[in-house]
Amino acid sequence: MPNMSLKKNEMPVQDPQVRNHNFNEVALGYTEEQALDEAARCLNCKNKPCVGECPVAIDIPGFIAKIREKDYEGAYQIINRSSSLPAVCGRVCPQETQCESKCVRGIKGEPVAIGRLERFVADWHNAHATEKAQAPESNGHKVAIVGAGPSGLTCAGDLAKMGYQVSVFEALHLAGGVLVYGIPEFRLPKAIVQKEVDTLKELGVKVETNTVIGRTLTIDELFEDGFEAVFIGSGAGLPRFMNIPGENLKGVYSANEFLTRVNLMKAYRDGSSTPIQHAKNVAVVGGGNVAMDAARCAKRLGAENVYIVYRRSEAEMPARAEEVEHAKEEGIIFKVLTNPTEILGDEHKFVSGMKCVEMELGEPDESGRRRPVVKPDSEFLLDVDCVVMSIGTSPNPLIRNTTKGLETNRRGCIVTEEETGLTSREGVYAGGDAVTGAATVILAMGAGKKAAKAIDEYIRSK
């Protein structure tokens, strides 16, 4: 019998006043009983509207039907046909604006908790599976992947399953890209990312870390080394700043630097060799998921007051509603309709405060959102000793500056064909944040999947 409850099963979580002092995972995951009860809410619609909104086209009703049968490994295998990173997606994918937004159960109640069920299945597989993934027979063709983030790993996994000899070149010392340097441990444990990477290695994917494409090797040299196609999934790691006075003071971070020190370099651990400021009052400028991550990390590092400073209202915040809710529960203070104008420093050039103005919403801009304008005579001083700028990123110019004939747009993003990911260079494909600018993990994965299909067709045509 279907479960016709209008509400999804709640996700068990750590108590907010406990978790804001540790880096353990906030969401604890469904029990088997909860997963079975939630799976029973799925109506197994014939036209599968949820699948159409999944960037990697997972057979969602199919894997949920397997959960109802208690065939959890079968459910995992259905997900694994479409996604190389199911345990990751079950945690960080914005299902509420994608698959769950089209769920029929959401018309008169809450949609089926698709993401939570995906996480349950992936975690069950990781806890119980004993057999390693089997590498298919090689087809003799070589493909290079630049960047071991979500788009690159997805492209690598799909090509490896087709029999390609795939080498992934990663600038950092660990594979995972934003999954390891950007998303905090309390949202995505790094052991889970490593497990997904290890599975790809079992499929035959080679991962070359500490290799900066554009310095260690160029795109042209990859072709000279025998690679027949190249996929660029190098992300968007170049931070933006506001260009206001005081941004060069000690205690001002880009969100990328701050989160890399915390997540990749483990600055939160006792005895860590990576320096990071343990500030008393922290302002995080921005309203996206990255801003929420930085603010919640600052709180866990011991800050007494952490402010989200955002120039629009909460309704315009691009962060996931769940991340905003979790941040509020953990004591993060939201100062919306507020914009910094200057960062103040003391005689030693450390941050000693931040001048701000209040904003109000005017007419819509080109994005459709109401443009914030300064409220007259509203300047005030925010007492902070650390500022984290989280106002967006753009692709690093290194690859475009060292690759002839690679077309980019005015934002520095690589220009590609929408359906294939093909760039202006023959045999060179790209996807993820390097093409779109900073976006979601699942959209980057979708781009990697699309490019893998196109690369296979390109090499076969030769």
mmCIF file of C-alpha atoms in Angstrom, residues 21 97 300 310 350 353 448 450:
data_model
loop_
_atom_site.group_PDB
_atom_site.id
_atom_site.type_symbol
_atom_site.label_atom_id
_atom_site.label_comp_id
_atom_site.label_asym_id
_atom_site.label_seq_id
_atom_site.Cartn_x
_atom_site.Cartn_y
_atom_site.Cartn_z
ATOM 1 C CA HIS A 21 31.186 22.946 17.935
ATOM 2 C CA THR A 97 14.847 22.710 -7.306
ATOM 3 C CA ARG A 300 32.919 25.851 14.548
ATOM 4 C CA TYR A 310 23.944 40.118 2.111
ATOM 5 C CA PHE A 350 44.571 43.712 11.120
ATOM 6 C CA GLY A 353 35.697 46.658 11.825
ATOM 7 C CA GLY A 448 30.709 15.671 -17.693
ATOM 8 C CA LYS A 450 27.171 14.797 -21.792
#
